[in-house]
Amino acid sequence: MDTQIIIEPMSAGTVEAVAGLEKACFSEPWSMPGLMAELDNPHAVFLVARMDGAVAGYAGMHHIVDTGYITNIAVHAAYRRKGVAAA
């Protein structure tokens, strides 16, 4: 049976895991304070993908009126090729 992927908004409780994922995936990662600031940004949409209770990946976006900009998409190495980014 496949593990379910749950998509939810990034929260103060998941920012640390997202910051860790940033460091693991990118040479110039977002900082923890930078990610925390996005929680209060009305133009930001940051979504976390969970599998088995763990943060498996995330996507960050900014939207203004009818235009969107993807800031990052990252998937933890242990969860790649399992449909996380597609979800």
XYZ file of N, CA and C in Angstrom:
261
model
N 0.839 -1.190 0.000
C 0.000 0.000 0.000
C 0.879 1.247 0.000
N 0.545 2.236 -0.856
C 1.303 3.472 -0.929
C 1.020 4.350 0.284
N 2.031 5.063 0.721
C 1.885 6.010 1.810
C 1.204 7.265 1.285
N 0.281 7.779 2.045
C -0.457 8.976 1.652
C 0.418 10.220 1.804
N 0.295 11.132 0.854
C 0.979 12.420 0.907
C -0.046 13.447 1.361
N 0.260 14.133 2.437
C -0.634 15.161 2.977
C -0.006 16.520 2.712
N -0.775 17.409 2.070
C -0.313 18.765 1.776
C -0.974 19.710 2.759
N -0.165 20.562 3.409
C -0.689 21.520 4.388
C 0.140 22.796 4.328
N -0.407 23.909 4.803
C 0.382 25.145 4.839
C 1.586 25.001 5.764
N 2.690 25.632 5.395
C 3.842 25.687 6.283
C 3.416 26.442 7.535
N 3.890 26.006 8.672
C 3.551 26.646 9.944
C 4.829 26.848 10.744
N 4.700 27.537 11.867
C 5.853 27.736 12.747
C 6.426 26.390 13.176
N 5.584 25.378 13.255
C 6.029 24.054 13.657
C 6.766 23.279 12.588
N 6.657 23.704 11.339
C 7.346 22.987 10.256
C 8.492 23.780 9.640
N 8.672 25.035 10.058
C 9.716 25.876 9.465
C 11.104 25.278 9.668
N 11.374 24.707 10.833
C 12.695 24.135 11.084
C 13.000 22.992 10.110
N 12.015 22.140 9.851
C 12.204 21.042 8.904
C 12.400 21.582 7.488
N 11.664 22.620 7.123
C 11.816 23.226 5.793
C 13.206 23.848 5.666
N 13.683 24.520 6.721
C 15.024 25.114 6.696
C 16.082 24.021 6.539
N 15.905 22.897 7.193
C 16.835 21.780 7.037
C 16.830 21.226 5.632
N 15.651 21.156 5.048
C 15.520 20.689 3.670
C 16.197 21.661 2.704
N 16.034 22.941 2.960
C 16.714 23.968 2.159
C 18.222 23.746 2.181
N 18.783 23.547 3.377
C 20.233 23.355 3.503
C 20.700 22.092 2.778
N 19.883 21.049 2.818
C 20.243 19.787 2.172
C 20.161 19.858 0.653
N 19.291 20.720 0.125
C 19.020 20.725 -1.314
C 19.664 21.859 -2.102
N 19.969 22.969 -1.443
C 20.402 24.149 -2.190
C 21.721 24.716 -1.670
N 22.538 25.230 -2.578
C 23.822 25.822 -2.191
C 23.633 27.186 -1.529
N 22.528 27.859 -1.820
C 22.210 29.141 -1.184
C 20.803 29.046 -0.588
N 20.682 28.349 0.548
C 19.359 28.097 1.126
C 18.747 29.326 1.779
N 17.414 29.308 1.854
C 16.710 30.315 2.635
C 17.093 30.110 4.093
N 17.173 31.204 4.838
C 17.468 31.114 6.266
C 16.183 30.836 7.041
N 16.347 30.374 8.259
C 15.188 30.139 9.118
C 14.413 31.447 9.345
N 15.094 32.580 9.653
C 14.338 33.837 9.800
C 13.619 34.244 8.509
N 14.242 33.989 7.365
C 13.604 34.311 6.093
C 12.340 33.493 5.876
N 12.404 32.210 6.212
C 11.222 31.352 6.092
C 10.145 31.765 7.091
N 10.555 32.097 8.302
C 9.580 32.544 9.318
C 8.860 33.810 8.849
N 9.591 34.715 8.198
C 8.990 35.953 7.701
C 7.902 35.670 6.670
N 8.058 34.592 5.915
C 7.059 34.254 4.903
C 5.719 33.863 5.531
N 5.731 33.427 6.779
C 4.473 33.083 7.456
C 3.555 34.296 7.588
N 4.142 35.485 7.661
C 3.361 36.724 7.800
C 3.234 37.496 6.495
N 3.779 36.969 5.413
C 3.729 37.646 4.119
C 2.396 37.305 3.435
N 1.534 38.305 3.232
C 0.230 38.010 2.631
C 0.314 37.533 1.183
N 1.462 37.703 0.547
C 1.633 37.262 -0.841
C 2.304 35.894 -0.949
N 2.654 35.306 0.196
C 3.371 34.030 0.197
C 2.421 32.862 0.416
N 2.691 31.794 -0.303
C 1.997 30.521 -0.118
C 3.093 29.464 -0.044
N 3.324 28.948 1.139
C 4.312 27.901 1.330
C 3.577 26.652 1.802
N 3.714 25.583 1.059
C 3.019 24.330 1.366
C 4.030 23.245 1.695
N 3.688 22.433 2.674
C 4.540 21.336 3.117
C 3.873 20.021 2.733
N 4.666 19.088 2.248
C 4.176 17.735 1.956
C 4.679 16.812 3.064
N 3.748 16.082 3.680
C 4.115 15.137 4.738
C 3.863 13.711 4.269
N 4.779 12.843 4.656
C 4.601 11.402 4.461
C 5.030 10.735 5.760
N 4.208 9.855 6.263
C 4.504 9.166 7.522
C 4.789 10.157 8.650
N 4.151 11.324 8.604
C 4.321 12.337 9.636
C 5.528 13.234 9.458
N 6.442 12.881 8.558
C 7.659 13.665 8.347
C 7.468 14.660 7.210
N 8.196 15.771 7.265
C 8.187 16.728 6.160
C 9.014 16.117 5.042
N 8.333 15.729 3.976
C 8.979 15.080 2.837
C 9.401 16.081 1.773
N 8.740 17.232 1.744
C 9.063 18.247 0.751
C 8.265 19.498 0.999
N 8.529 20.494 0.181
C 7.763 21.732 0.290
C 7.840 22.502 -1.025
N 6.902 23.420 -1.172
C 6.903 24.353 -2.300
C 6.621 25.740 -1.755
N 7.357 26.706 -2.240
C 7.155 28.100 -1.847
C 6.772 28.922 -3.055
N 5.765 29.767 -2.877
C 5.276 30.587 -3.982
C 4.905 31.973 -3.484
N 4.948 32.934 -4.378
C 4.426 34.275 -4.110
C 3.378 34.569 -5.169
N 2.291 35.176 -4.757
C 1.252 35.546 -5.728
C 0.865 37.001 -5.522
N 0.690 37.682 -6.638
C 0.239 39.069 -6.632
C -0.797 39.182 -7.743
N -2.004 39.543 -7.361
C -3.158 39.629 -8.237
C -3.350 38.285 -8.936
N -3.031 38.198 -10.223
C -3.231 36.930 -10.934
C -1.921 36.333 -11.441
N -0.810 36.731 -10.829
C 0.496 36.232 -11.231
C 1.134 35.477 -10.070
N 1.729 34.327 -10.376
C 2.410 33.542 -9.360
C 3.869 33.347 -9.707
N 4.679 33.233 -8.680
C 6.117 33.015 -8.841
C 6.536 31.907 -7.879
N 7.077 30.827 -8.404
C 7.547 29.731 -7.566
C 8.942 30.087 -7.063
N 9.104 30.126 -5.741
C 10.406 30.443 -5.160
C 11.277 29.209 -5.072
N 10.734 28.091 -4.629
C 11.473 26.839 -4.509
C 10.533 25.654 -4.419
N 11.023 24.539 -4.882
C 10.376 23.248 -4.646
C 11.506 22.310 -4.239
N 11.328 21.625 -3.130
C 12.367 20.713 -2.659
C 11.728 19.452 -2.093
N 12.384 18.321 -2.328
C 11.931 17.043 -1.788
C 13.122 16.388 -1.106
N 12.903 15.925 0.110
C 13.933 15.221 0.864
C 14.378 14.000 0.062
N 15.675 13.723 0.061
C 16.229 12.620 -0.738
C 15.528 11.281 -0.467
N 15.147 11.045 0.766
C 14.501 9.767 1.120
C 13.099 9.628 0.531
N 12.514 10.735 0.064
C 11.139 10.703 -0.445
C 11.052 10.993 -1.941
N 12.164 11.077 -2.617
C 12.145 11.366 -4.051
C 11.610 10.152 -4.823
N 11.020 10.447 -5.977
C 10.440 9.424 -6.875
C 9.228 8.746 -6.254
N 8.551 9.456 -5.352
C 7.356 8.910 -4.706
C 6.132 9.809 -4.904
N 6.232 10.786 -5.810
C 5.112 11.641 -6.131
C 4.957 12.881 -5.270
N 5.947 13.180 -4.435
C 5.842 14.331 -3.528
C 5.771 15.637 -4.308
N 6.687 15.866 -5.224
C 6.701 17.125 -5.987
C 5.426 17.263 -6.834
N 4.970 16.176 -7.394
C 3.747 16.227 -8.209
C 2.524 16.567 -7.356
N 2.518 16.077 -6.124
C 1.375 16.357 -5.226
C 1.338 17.829 -4.886
